[in-house]
Amino acid sequence: MASRFLLTFAICRLIVTVGLTLNPTELLRLGVDGQLTVDPFHVEAASRDFGGLHRVEPLAVLRPASANDVARLVRAAYESAEGFTVSARGHGHSINGQSQTSNGVVIDMSGGGCSGGMRRLKPAGPRVSEKGRYVDAWGGELWIDVLRRTLEHGLAPLSWTDYLYLSVGGTLSNAGISGQAFNHGPQISNVHEVDVVTGKGELLTCSEEQNAELFHAVLGGLGQFGIITRARIALEPAPKMVRWIRVLYSNFSDFTHDQEYLISLHGKPASKKFDYVEGSVIVDEGLVNNWRSSFFSPSNPVKISSLGAANGGVLYCLEITRNYDESSAGSLDQEVESLMGKLNFIPASVFTTDVPYMDFLDRVHTAELKLRSKGLWEVPHPWLNLFVPKSRIADFDRGVFKGILGKKTSGPILIYPMNKNKWDERSSVVTPDEEVFYLVALLRSALDIGDEMQTLEHLSNQNRQILRFCCDARMNVKQYLPHYTTQSEWVDHFGRDKWALFQQRKAEFDPKRILATGQHIFSPSFASSTASSW
């Protein structure tokens, strides 16, 4: 009775605020089994994201007990005369408020936690089919929990993100990339089917054979066409161990040449290629010894002054792995040595360790715990992620790594290439029009420690400077996890043809434009008719 009273109160508050035409009794009859709340604790939690750059309070928060709850809420929004918006929130790892909304309801897909008087709600955990080699996962499930469940069956997804405490629906709405993408493609290239709640409140199962247009639209669709409530993810036999290797370069051309060579081996047998290829840029000597520092030996610190002096103090780190188990361990050393013999790294810079597969995949969480212990995790994160065409990556190095960034940064800078033929052009993701392109990820944290070069203002200005440099140099970079404030910028991002398809899909699957308004791509249909952009 008490929970029903609270739900009625929340609905009444929502109706008063947004002018919903249904009365509380009618909305209650929709049969929401989860919890709809306007409690300040939960509203506050939903008003923040990992970026920490914006604070936008929703009117209410729904914690669904099932996909039907999601569909019922979205259908209510769609059928409302006055209208309200709906944004899905997984782990809240967006950077620029993409999971937020100021005039509607945030759907907390995570179901985690039970503080603030709200009981824990979470649909059934991941379900593994050993025969079919797939796992069905709720859209709000974290990848770390998917991994734990699949490993119980000796299986694991093929493609990952570097950080596993992200939701399935969240990464699939963007792409989901890491050092395995050169080989298996992004996470969206390894999905058999999804259940989606459209902007009309329809709950549809989508695949290559069923509702194919919606299937391709939501993969990398930034949440614009529907909310992913279930995904069927492809699995492969999981290895037991990982040979984890890092080497350093002082020459950028050697570094990129070796990375491009390694990803060109994607079609080779497992014994003749690496399983993971990533790189990073070191412009700050402290980073190589502190970032994920457990990898490097404290008794043997890396000195940029000695290794990178000839290159203006900039070093490049190549990170590669080989998966193995008992059956392949005997030939591992020889196979790795053969591959390493074709690379041009600094000979004295080889660092190698062997770790369980789970430990490697969850490596960033170890760094997170260290940063949390120092109070350095809950800070603003003005991240900038770019896809840079292979033909312009040397220009980017000269202009940004050796130019704009200077000698100080406050977080890792990743750089690694991917094969475009591993990406499905029918998805909503935009990539450069070259067969090989690089991710450059400036994963920096704004710190209030008296250093002007690490402040939010300085890092944000530096991001804008980098984007201006790329624009002036006509590099045709594309933002990953994109953020723009005007529709003309979004048109430029997608290109005319893909923008036309994006608009067409929006009109079909979310005609009132009520979903994911925090992306600032479309204004809701009930907004001011004079508003052409955000």
Short mmCIF file of C-alpha atoms in Angstrom, two decimals:
data_model
loop_
_atom_site.label_atom_id
_atom_site.label_comp_id
_atom_site.label_asym_id
_atom_site.label_seq_id
_atom_site.Cartn_x
_atom_site.Cartn_y
_atom_site.Cartn_z
CA MET A 1 0.00 0.00 0.00
CA ALA A 2 2.80 2.41 0.91
CA SER A 3 4.64 1.79 -2.37
CA ARG A 4 1.41 2.33 -4.33
CA PHE A 5 0.87 5.63 -2.51
CA LEU A 6 4.39 6.78 -3.34
CA LEU A 7 3.92 5.82 -6.98
CA THR A 8 0.65 7.75 -7.12
CA PHE A 9 2.34 10.77 -5.57
CA ALA A 10 5.16 10.61 -8.11
CA ILE A 11 2.72 10.38 -11.00
CA CYS A 12 0.70 13.33 -9.68
CA ARG A 13 3.90 15.40 -9.47
CA LEU A 14 4.78 14.42 -13.03
CA ILE A 15 1.31 15.30 -14.32
CA VAL A 16 1.35 18.72 -12.68
CA THR A 17 4.81 19.46 -14.05
CA VAL A 18 4.49 18.34 -17.66
CA GLY A 19 0.76 18.47 -18.26
CA LEU A 20 0.25 14.76 -18.87
CA THR A 21 -3.33 14.19 -20.01
CA LEU A 22 -3.74 10.85 -18.18
CA ASN A 23 -4.94 10.97 -14.59
CA PRO A 24 -3.08 9.02 -11.88
CA THR A 25 -5.56 6.15 -11.88
CA GLU A 26 -5.20 5.68 -15.63
CA LEU A 27 -1.39 5.71 -15.45
CA LEU A 28 -1.41 3.28 -12.55
CA ARG A 29 -3.47 0.93 -14.68
CA LEU A 30 -0.56 0.73 -17.09
CA GLY A 31 0.73 -1.86 -14.64
CA VAL A 32 4.26 -0.63 -14.01
CA ASP A 33 5.89 -3.23 -11.79
CA GLY A 34 8.97 -1.16 -11.09
CA GLN A 35 9.33 2.08 -9.18
CA LEU A 36 8.67 5.62 -10.34
CA THR A 37 10.01 8.20 -7.92
CA VAL A 38 10.55 11.92 -7.49
CA ASP A 39 12.63 11.37 -4.36
CA PRO A 40 15.41 14.01 -4.32
CA PHE A 41 18.08 11.36 -3.68
CA HIS A 42 17.32 9.48 -6.89
CA VAL A 43 16.62 12.60 -8.92
CA GLU A 44 20.00 13.98 -7.88
CA ALA A 45 21.76 10.73 -8.81
CA ALA A 46 20.16 10.79 -12.27
CA SER A 47 21.14 14.43 -12.79
CA ARG A 48 24.88 13.63 -12.90
CA ASP A 49 27.08 11.53 -15.16
CA PHE A 50 30.71 10.49 -15.32
CA GLY A 51 31.71 13.59 -17.26
CA GLY A 52 30.64 15.82 -14.39
CA LEU A 53 30.33 18.74 -16.81
CA HIS A 54 26.57 19.21 -16.59
CA ARG A 55 23.92 18.80 -13.91
CA VAL A 56 20.41 18.36 -15.32
CA GLU A 57 17.59 17.25 -13.02
CA PRO A 58 14.87 15.03 -14.48
CA LEU A 59 11.30 15.29 -13.26
CA ALA A 60 11.26 11.69 -12.11
CA VAL A 61 13.20 8.42 -12.24
CA LEU A 62 11.83 5.03 -13.25
CA ARG A 63 13.58 1.87 -12.17
CA PRO A 64 11.94 -0.78 -14.38
CA ALA A 65 11.31 -4.36 -13.37
CA SER A 66 11.06 -5.48 -17.00
CA ALA A 67 11.10 -4.36 -20.62
CA ASN A 68 7.33 -4.01 -20.37
CA ASP A 69 7.80 -1.26 -17.78
CA VAL A 70 10.04 0.61 -20.21
CA ALA A 71 7.50 0.21 -22.99
CA ARG A 72 4.62 1.38 -20.81
CA LEU A 73 6.40 4.54 -19.77
CA VAL A 74 7.54 5.42 -23.29
CA ARG A 75 4.06 4.73 -24.63
CA ALA A 76 2.60 7.08 -22.01
CA ALA A 77 5.04 9.77 -23.11
CA TYR A 78 4.21 9.17 -26.77
CA GLU A 79 0.46 9.32 -26.18
CA SER A 80 0.65 12.38 -23.94
CA ALA A 81 -0.84 15.50 -25.51
CA GLU A 82 1.62 17.84 -23.82
CA GLY A 83 4.48 15.41 -23.88
CA PHE A 84 7.53 14.58 -21.80
CA THR A 85 10.89 13.13 -22.71
CA VAL A 86 12.52 9.82 -21.77
CA SER A 87 16.23 9.09 -21.41
CA ALA A 88 17.72 5.69 -20.61
CA ARG A 89 20.63 5.63 -18.17
CA GLY A 90 22.85 2.60 -17.68
CA HIS A 91 25.97 3.18 -15.59
CA GLY A 92 25.85 6.94 -16.25
CA HIS A 93 29.24 6.90 -17.97
CA SER A 94 28.31 9.55 -20.54
CA ILE A 95 30.52 12.63 -20.67
CA ASN A 96 28.30 15.48 -21.85
CA GLY A 97 24.92 14.72 -20.30
CA GLN A 98 23.78 12.34 -23.04
CA SER A 99 21.81 10.24 -20.53
CA GLN A 100 20.11 13.22 -18.91
CA THR A 101 16.85 15.09 -19.49
CA SER A 102 15.42 18.20 -17.90
CA ASN A 103 11.78 17.82 -18.91
CA GLY A 104 11.02 14.17 -18.48
CA VAL A 105 11.86 10.83 -16.92
CA VAL A 106 15.21 9.07 -16.67
CA ILE A 107 14.90 5.29 -16.85
CA ASP A 108 17.54 3.82 -14.55
CA MET A 109 18.32 0.62 -16.43
CA SER A 110 21.00 -0.51 -13.98
CA GLY A 111 18.67 -1.72 -11.27
CA GLY A 112 21.65 -1.55 -8.93
CA GLY A 113 21.74 -0.34 -5.38
CA CYS A 114 19.05 -0.11 -2.74
CA SER A 115 19.85 3.11 -0.92
CA GLY A 116 17.49 6.01 -0.43
CA GLY A 117 14.54 3.76 0.34
CA MET A 118 14.30 2.31 -3.16
CA ARG A 119 14.42 -1.45 -3.30
CA ARG A 120 16.75 -3.23 -5.70
CA LEU A 121 15.11 -4.06 -9.02
CA LYS A 122 16.87 -5.97 -11.74
CA PRO A 123 15.56 -8.35 -14.40
CA ALA A 124 16.99 -11.85 -14.55
CA GLY A 125 20.75 -12.00 -15.03
CA PRO A 126 22.53 -12.99 -18.24
CA ARG A 127 21.40 -16.30 -19.73
CA VAL A 128 24.02 -18.31 -21.60
CA SER A 129 23.41 -20.77 -24.43
CA GLU A 130 26.45 -23.02 -24.69
CA LYS A 131 25.01 -24.73 -27.76
CA GLY A 132 24.24 -21.47 -29.56
CA ARG A 133 27.33 -19.70 -28.19
CA TYR A 134 25.47 -16.58 -27.18
CA VAL A 135 24.33 -14.78 -24.06
CA ASP A 136 21.09 -12.86 -23.58
CA ALA A 137 21.68 -9.82 -21.37
CA TRP A 138 19.39 -7.11 -20.02
CA GLY A 139 20.22 -3.70 -21.51
CA GLY A 140 21.22 -2.32 -18.14
CA GLU A 141 23.49 -5.25 -17.30
CA LEU A 142 27.13 -4.35 -16.77
CA TRP A 143 29.67 -6.04 -19.02
CA ILE A 144 31.62 -7.21 -15.98
CA ASP A 145 28.58 -9.24 -14.91
CA VAL A 146 28.11 -10.59 -18.42
CA LEU A 147 31.75 -11.73 -18.37
CA ARG A 148 31.44 -13.40 -14.99
CA ARG A 149 28.38 -15.36 -16.11
CA THR A 150 29.79 -16.45 -19.47
CA LEU A 151 33.10 -17.55 -17.91
CA GLU A 152 31.11 -20.01 -15.79
CA HIS A 153 30.43 -21.77 -19.09
CA GLY A 154 33.97 -21.38 -20.45
CA LEU A 155 32.82 -18.71 -22.91
CA ALA A 156 33.24 -14.95 -23.38
CA PRO A 157 32.14 -12.18 -25.77
CA LEU A 158 34.53 -11.49 -28.64
CA SER A 159 34.84 -7.71 -28.43
CA TRP A 160 35.16 -5.44 -25.41
CA THR A 161 35.49 -1.94 -24.09
CA ASP A 162 38.53 -1.15 -21.94
CA TYR A 163 36.27 -0.50 -18.94
CA LEU A 164 33.78 -3.24 -18.06
CA TYR A 165 31.59 -1.29 -15.64
CA LEU A 166 29.47 -0.02 -18.51
CA SER A 167 26.01 -1.18 -19.50
CA VAL A 168 25.28 -3.43 -22.46
CA GLY A 169 22.70 -1.05 -23.90
CA GLY A 170 24.96 1.94 -23.37
CA THR A 171 27.95 0.63 -25.29
CA LEU A 172 25.81 -0.87 -28.06
CA SER A 173 24.17 2.53 -28.51
CA ASN A 174 27.61 3.96 -29.30
CA ALA A 175 29.72 1.11 -30.78
CA GLY A 176 31.84 -0.41 -28.02
CA ILE A 177 35.53 -0.47 -28.89
CA SER A 178 38.81 -1.68 -27.50
CA GLY A 179 41.99 -3.36 -28.70
CA GLN A 180 40.05 -6.35 -30.06
CA ALA A 181 38.11 -4.23 -32.59
CA PHE A 182 40.74 -4.65 -35.32
CA ASN A 183 40.08 -8.39 -35.23
CA HIS A 184 36.41 -8.80 -34.32
CA GLY A 185 35.03 -5.35 -35.01
CA PRO A 186 33.27 -3.22 -32.38
CA GLN A 187 30.76 -4.74 -29.99
CA ILE A 188 27.90 -3.80 -32.32
CA SER A 189 29.40 -6.15 -34.94
CA ASN A 190 28.97 -9.08 -32.55
CA VAL A 191 25.26 -8.90 -31.72
CA HIS A 192 22.73 -11.43 -33.05
CA GLU A 193 19.54 -9.64 -32.01
CA VAL A 194 18.16 -6.99 -29.67
CA ASP A 195 14.86 -6.19 -28.00
CA VAL A 196 14.06 -2.51 -28.45
CA VAL A 197 11.42 -0.16 -27.10
CA THR A 198 10.82 2.42 -29.82
CA GLY A 199 9.78 6.02 -29.29
CA LYS A 200 6.20 4.88 -29.81
CA GLY A 201 6.40 2.49 -26.89
CA GLU A 202 6.53 -0.63 -29.08
CA LEU A 203 8.61 -3.54 -27.79
CA LEU A 204 10.17 -5.22 -30.83
CA THR A 205 12.71 -7.98 -31.36
CA CYS A 206 15.18 -7.00 -34.06
CA SER A 207 17.82 -8.86 -36.05
CA GLU A 208 19.17 -9.18 -39.57
CA GLU A 209 16.00 -11.10 -40.46
CA GLN A 210 13.39 -9.34 -38.30
CA ASN A 211 12.84 -5.58 -38.09
CA ALA A 212 16.24 -5.20 -39.75
CA GLU A 213 16.03 -1.43 -40.25
CA LEU A 214 15.51 -0.85 -36.54
CA PHE A 215 18.25 -3.38 -35.73
CA HIS A 216 20.84 -1.43 -37.71
CA ALA A 217 19.47 1.92 -36.53
CA VAL A 218 19.82 1.28 -32.78
CA LEU A 219 23.35 -0.17 -33.06
CA GLY A 220 25.45 2.94 -32.65
CA GLY A 221 22.26 5.00 -32.77
CA LEU A 222 23.01 7.09 -29.65
CA GLY A 223 19.67 6.06 -28.16
CA GLN A 224 17.75 8.05 -30.78
CA PHE A 225 15.55 5.27 -32.14
CA GLY A 226 14.85 3.06 -29.17
CA ILE A 227 15.94 1.76 -25.79
CA ILE A 228 17.79 -1.57 -25.92
CA THR A 229 16.28 -3.81 -23.24
CA ARG A 230 17.95 -7.09 -24.27
CA ALA A 231 20.88 -8.04 -26.47
CA ARG A 232 21.92 -11.45 -27.73
CA ILE A 233 25.70 -11.32 -27.84
CA ALA A 234 28.00 -13.72 -29.69
CA LEU A 235 30.43 -15.79 -27.61
CA GLU A 236 33.64 -17.73 -28.20
CA PRO A 237 35.64 -20.15 -26.03
CA ALA A 238 37.37 -18.13 -23.32
CA PRO A 239 41.14 -18.45 -22.89
CA LYS A 240 42.60 -19.08 -19.47
CA MET A 241 45.59 -16.73 -19.60
CA VAL A 242 46.94 -13.65 -21.35
CA ARG A 243 50.54 -12.79 -22.25
CA TRP A 244 50.51 -9.02 -21.81
CA ILE A 245 53.32 -7.03 -23.44
CA ARG A 246 54.18 -3.35 -23.59
CA VAL A 247 56.96 -1.78 -25.63
CA LEU A 248 57.96 1.82 -26.21
CA TYR A 249 58.75 3.89 -29.30
CA SER A 250 60.33 7.28 -29.74
CA ASN A 251 59.57 7.41 -33.47
CA PHE A 252 55.92 7.96 -34.38
CA SER A 253 56.28 6.56 -37.89
CA ASP A 254 57.69 3.28 -36.55
CA PHE A 255 54.93 3.16 -33.96
CA THR A 256 52.07 3.57 -36.44
CA HIS A 257 53.72 1.32 -39.02
CA ASP A 258 53.92 -1.50 -36.48
CA GLN A 259 50.35 -0.99 -35.29
CA GLU A 260 49.05 -1.04 -38.86
CA TYR A 261 51.09 -4.15 -39.62
CA LEU A 262 49.67 -5.94 -36.59
CA ILE A 263 46.04 -5.19 -37.43
CA SER A 264 46.66 -6.31 -41.04
CA LEU A 265 47.09 -9.84 -39.63
CA HIS A 266 43.43 -10.05 -38.57
CA GLY A 267 42.67 -12.83 -41.06
CA LYS A 268 45.61 -15.00 -40.02
CA PRO A 269 45.40 -18.07 -37.75
CA ALA A 270 45.50 -17.35 -34.02
CA SER A 271 49.13 -18.47 -33.81
CA LYS A 272 50.22 -15.77 -36.25
CA LYS A 273 48.65 -12.65 -34.76
CA PHE A 274 48.02 -10.87 -31.49
CA ASP A 275 44.56 -10.81 -29.91
CA TYR A 276 44.65 -7.20 -28.76
CA VAL A 277 46.43 -4.15 -30.15
CA GLU A 278 46.30 -0.73 -28.49
CA GLY A 279 48.66 2.19 -28.14
CA SER A 280 49.10 5.26 -26.01
CA VAL A 281 50.97 8.55 -26.10
CA ILE A 282 53.15 9.65 -23.21
CA VAL A 283 53.81 13.38 -23.01
CA ASP A 284 54.00 13.40 -19.22
CA GLU A 285 56.72 11.29 -17.60
CA GLY A 286 54.56 10.56 -14.56
CA LEU A 287 51.89 8.80 -16.56
CA VAL A 288 53.88 5.82 -17.73
CA ASN A 289 54.82 4.96 -14.17
CA ASN A 290 51.49 5.80 -12.50
CA TRP A 291 48.78 4.86 -14.97
CA ARG A 292 47.96 1.19 -14.36
CA SER A 293 51.28 1.21 -12.55
CA SER A 294 50.99 -2.37 -11.35
CA PHE A 295 52.14 -3.41 -14.82
CA PHE A 296 55.50 -1.68 -14.52
CA SER A 297 58.03 -2.54 -11.86
CA PRO A 298 58.51 0.31 -9.34
CA SER A 299 62.18 -0.68 -9.17
CA ASN A 300 62.58 -0.09 -12.91
CA PRO A 301 60.77 3.18 -13.71
CA VAL A 302 60.58 4.35 -17.31
CA LYS A 303 62.41 7.59 -17.94
CA ILE A 304 61.20 9.72 -20.83
CA SER A 305 64.30 11.86 -20.47
CA SER A 306 66.50 8.93 -21.47
CA LEU A 307 64.25 7.21 -24.04
CA GLY A 308 62.45 10.08 -25.69
CA ALA A 309 64.93 12.92 -25.70
CA ALA A 310 65.44 12.72 -29.45
CA ASN A 311 61.70 13.07 -30.00
CA GLY A 312 60.96 16.11 -27.93
CA GLY A 313 60.20 14.03 -24.86
CA VAL A 314 57.21 12.25 -26.42
CA LEU A 315 57.02 8.46 -26.24
CA TYR A 316 54.54 6.01 -27.71
CA CYS A 317 53.55 2.79 -25.98
CA LEU A 318 52.35 -0.27 -27.88
CA GLU A 319 50.26 -2.68 -25.84
CA ILE A 320 49.64 -6.18 -27.23
CA THR A 321 48.39 -9.51 -25.91
CA ARG A 322 48.19 -13.16 -26.81
CA ASN A 323 45.52 -15.37 -25.28
CA TYR A 324 46.44 -18.94 -24.36
CA ASP A 325 45.60 -21.99 -22.28
CA GLU A 326 47.29 -25.31 -21.48
CA SER A 327 46.98 -26.61 -25.03
CA SER A 328 48.73 -23.61 -26.61
CA ALA A 329 51.17 -22.62 -23.86
CA GLY A 330 53.98 -24.79 -25.23
CA SER A 331 54.32 -22.83 -28.48
CA LEU A 332 53.52 -19.40 -27.03
CA ASP A 333 57.07 -18.13 -26.50
CA GLN A 334 58.16 -19.01 -30.02
CA GLU A 335 55.07 -17.52 -31.66
CA VAL A 336 55.30 -14.28 -29.68
CA GLU A 337 59.02 -13.97 -30.39
CA SER A 338 58.38 -14.40 -34.11
CA LEU A 339 55.79 -11.62 -34.13
CA MET A 340 57.88 -9.30 -31.98
CA GLY A 341 60.86 -9.80 -34.28
CA LYS A 342 59.03 -7.88 -37.02
CA LEU A 343 58.53 -4.76 -34.86
CA ASN A 344 60.77 -1.70 -34.45
CA PHE A 345 60.33 -0.75 -30.79
CA ILE A 346 63.08 0.43 -28.41
CA PRO A 347 64.82 -2.85 -27.48
CA ALA A 348 65.34 -1.97 -23.82
CA SER A 349 61.68 -1.12 -23.29
CA VAL A 350 60.01 -4.54 -23.27
CA PHE A 351 57.72 -5.22 -20.30
CA THR A 352 55.93 -8.57 -20.12
CA THR A 353 53.57 -10.21 -17.66
CA ASP A 354 51.15 -13.14 -17.66
CA VAL A 355 47.74 -12.69 -16.06
CA PRO A 356 44.40 -14.55 -15.97
CA TYR A 357 42.04 -13.55 -18.78
CA MET A 358 39.58 -12.01 -16.32
CA ASP A 359 42.30 -9.87 -14.74
CA PHE A 360 43.38 -8.50 -18.09
CA LEU A 361 39.87 -7.58 -19.21
CA ASP A 362 39.13 -5.94 -15.85
CA ARG A 363 42.47 -4.10 -15.71
CA VAL A 364 41.03 -0.56 -15.73
CA HIS A 365 38.90 -1.28 -12.66
CA THR A 366 42.12 -1.82 -10.73
CA ALA A 367 43.21 1.68 -11.71
CA GLU A 368 39.76 3.01 -10.81
CA LEU A 369 40.03 1.67 -7.26
CA LYS A 370 43.41 3.37 -6.85
CA LEU A 371 42.04 6.68 -8.11
CA ARG A 372 38.98 6.40 -5.88
CA SER A 373 41.21 5.84 -2.86
CA LYS A 374 42.93 9.14 -3.64
CA GLY A 375 39.71 11.05 -4.33
CA LEU A 376 40.60 11.37 -8.01
CA TRP A 377 37.70 9.48 -9.60
CA GLU A 378 34.66 11.66 -8.81
CA VAL A 379 36.06 14.64 -10.69
CA PRO A 380 35.08 16.25 -14.02
CA HIS A 381 36.20 14.26 -17.07
CA PRO A 382 36.42 16.47 -20.18
CA TRP A 383 37.19 13.53 -22.44
CA LEU A 384 37.61 13.89 -26.18
CA ASN A 385 37.42 10.82 -28.46
CA LEU A 386 38.16 11.11 -32.17
CA PHE A 387 38.34 8.82 -35.17
CA VAL A 388 41.25 10.07 -37.29
CA PRO A 389 41.86 8.86 -40.86
CA LYS A 390 45.10 6.91 -41.30
CA SER A 391 46.28 9.40 -43.94
CA ARG A 392 46.22 12.25 -41.40
CA ILE A 393 47.45 10.60 -38.22
CA ALA A 394 51.03 11.92 -38.67
CA ASP A 395 49.64 15.45 -39.03
CA PHE A 396 47.65 14.91 -35.84
CA ASP A 397 50.81 13.80 -34.05
CA ARG A 398 52.71 16.91 -35.08
CA GLY A 399 49.89 19.31 -34.37
CA VAL A 400 48.44 17.85 -31.18
CA PHE A 401 50.78 15.42 -29.41
CA LYS A 402 53.88 17.49 -30.11
CA GLY A 403 52.10 20.82 -30.28
CA ILE A 404 48.87 21.66 -28.49
CA LEU A 405 49.25 19.29 -25.54
CA GLY A 406 52.62 20.56 -24.40
CA LYS A 407 54.42 18.67 -21.63
CA LYS A 408 51.54 18.16 -19.23
CA THR A 409 48.38 16.11 -19.31
CA SER A 410 46.13 14.65 -16.63
CA GLY A 411 45.13 11.27 -17.95
CA PRO A 412 45.96 8.60 -20.49
CA ILE A 413 45.92 9.29 -24.22
CA LEU A 414 45.04 6.22 -26.26
CA ILE A 415 45.77 5.78 -29.96
CA TYR A 416 45.20 2.64 -32.00
CA PRO A 417 44.03 1.72 -35.51
CA MET A 418 41.00 -0.27 -36.61
CA ASN A 419 39.92 -1.95 -39.84
CA LYS A 420 36.89 -0.33 -41.40
CA ASN A 421 35.80 -3.62 -42.98
CA LYS A 422 34.99 -4.88 -39.47
CA TRP A 423 32.28 -2.22 -39.15
CA ASP A 424 28.80 -2.61 -40.65
CA GLU A 425 28.01 0.47 -42.72
CA ARG A 426 24.29 -0.12 -42.15
CA SER A 427 24.64 0.83 -38.48
CA SER A 428 24.22 4.42 -37.33
CA VAL A 429 27.90 4.87 -36.44
CA VAL A 430 29.96 7.32 -38.47
CA THR A 431 33.61 6.53 -39.24
CA PRO A 432 36.20 8.16 -41.56
CA ASP A 433 36.06 7.12 -45.19
CA GLU A 434 39.36 5.21 -45.18
CA GLU A 435 40.09 1.51 -44.83
CA VAL A 436 42.12 2.11 -41.67
CA PHE A 437 41.36 4.79 -39.10
CA TYR A 438 42.64 5.55 -35.60
CA LEU A 439 40.91 6.11 -32.33
CA VAL A 440 42.54 8.96 -30.42
CA ALA A 441 41.10 9.18 -26.91
CA LEU A 442 42.18 11.96 -24.58
CA LEU A 443 40.92 10.54 -21.28
CA ARG A 444 41.78 13.39 -18.98
CA SER A 445 40.57 14.40 -15.53
CA ALA A 446 40.17 17.97 -14.31
CA LEU A 447 41.93 18.39 -11.00
CA ASP A 448 41.69 21.30 -8.58
CA ILE A 449 45.22 21.04 -7.23
CA GLY A 450 46.57 24.49 -8.00
CA ASP A 451 47.94 23.56 -11.42
CA GLU A 452 46.27 25.74 -14.05
CA MET A 453 47.06 23.22 -16.80
CA GLN A 454 44.91 20.57 -15.11
CA THR A 455 41.80 22.68 -14.52
CA LEU A 456 38.51 22.01 -16.26
CA GLU A 457 38.67 25.37 -18.02
CA HIS A 458 42.15 24.71 -19.42
CA LEU A 459 41.38 21.16 -20.60
CA SER A 460 38.05 22.20 -22.15
CA ASN A 461 39.75 25.05 -24.00
CA GLN A 462 42.44 22.65 -25.16
CA ASN A 463 39.77 20.27 -26.52
CA ARG A 464 38.23 23.13 -28.49
CA GLN A 465 41.69 24.05 -29.79
CA ILE A 466 42.24 20.46 -30.96
CA LEU A 467 38.90 20.40 -32.75
CA ARG A 468 39.65 23.75 -34.43
CA PHE A 469 43.05 22.44 -35.53
CA CYS A 470 41.44 19.36 -37.09
CA CYS A 471 38.80 21.47 -38.81
CA ASP A 472 41.29 24.02 -40.16
CA ALA A 473 43.53 21.18 -41.42
CA ARG A 474 40.49 19.47 -43.03
CA MET A 475 41.32 16.17 -41.41
CA ASN A 476 37.74 14.89 -41.62
CA VAL A 477 37.90 13.48 -38.10
CA LYS A 478 34.73 12.07 -36.57
CA GLN A 479 33.90 12.28 -32.91
CA TYR A 480 33.31 9.01 -31.08
CA LEU A 481 30.77 9.50 -28.27
CA PRO A 482 29.95 12.69 -30.22
CA HIS A 483 28.82 15.94 -28.66
CA TYR A 484 27.55 18.91 -30.65
CA THR A 485 25.21 21.75 -29.77
CA THR A 486 23.64 22.63 -33.12
CA GLN A 487 21.91 20.57 -35.76
CA SER A 488 24.20 21.92 -38.47
CA GLU A 489 27.14 20.40 -36.61
CA TRP A 490 25.31 17.08 -36.46
CA VAL A 491 24.68 17.26 -40.21
CA ASP A 492 28.41 17.79 -40.77
CA HIS A 493 29.18 14.88 -38.45
CA PHE A 494 26.96 12.41 -40.31
CA GLY A 495 27.41 13.78 -43.82
CA ARG A 496 24.40 14.60 -45.97
CA ASP A 497 23.51 11.06 -47.04
CA LYS A 498 23.78 9.44 -43.62
CA TRP A 499 22.05 12.41 -42.01
CA ALA A 500 19.12 11.93 -44.36
CA LEU A 501 18.91 8.27 -43.31
CA PHE A 502 19.27 9.25 -39.64
CA GLN A 503 16.37 11.69 -39.97
CA GLN A 504 14.27 9.12 -41.80
CA ARG A 505 14.86 6.55 -39.06
CA LYS A 506 14.05 9.11 -36.39
CA ALA A 507 10.75 9.95 -38.07
CA GLU A 508 9.84 6.28 -38.27
CA PHE A 509 10.88 5.03 -34.84
CA ASP A 510 10.62 8.14 -32.63
CA PRO A 511 8.30 10.52 -34.49
CA LYS A 512 7.71 12.79 -31.49
CA ARG A 513 11.46 12.93 -30.78
CA ILE A 514 11.07 12.14 -27.10
CA LEU A 515 14.06 9.78 -26.70
CA ALA A 516 17.63 10.68 -25.69
CA THR A 517 17.18 14.44 -25.86
CA GLY A 518 20.39 14.83 -23.85
CA GLN A 519 22.25 14.09 -27.09
CA HIS A 520 21.00 17.47 -28.40
CA ILE A 521 20.34 16.15 -31.89
CA PHE A 522 16.58 16.74 -32.21
CA SER A 523 14.15 18.94 -30.31
CA PRO A 524 11.00 17.20 -29.02
CA SER A 525 7.94 17.84 -31.15
CA PHE A 526 6.20 19.51 -28.22
CA ALA A 527 9.05 22.02 -27.79
CA SER A 528 8.81 25.54 -29.17
CA SER A 529 8.16 25.46 -32.89
CA THR A 530 10.84 28.11 -33.36
CA ALA A 531 13.57 25.88 -31.93
CA SER A 532 15.55 24.41 -34.82
CA SER A 533 18.38 23.05 -32.70
CA TRP A 534 19.66 22.80 -29.17
#
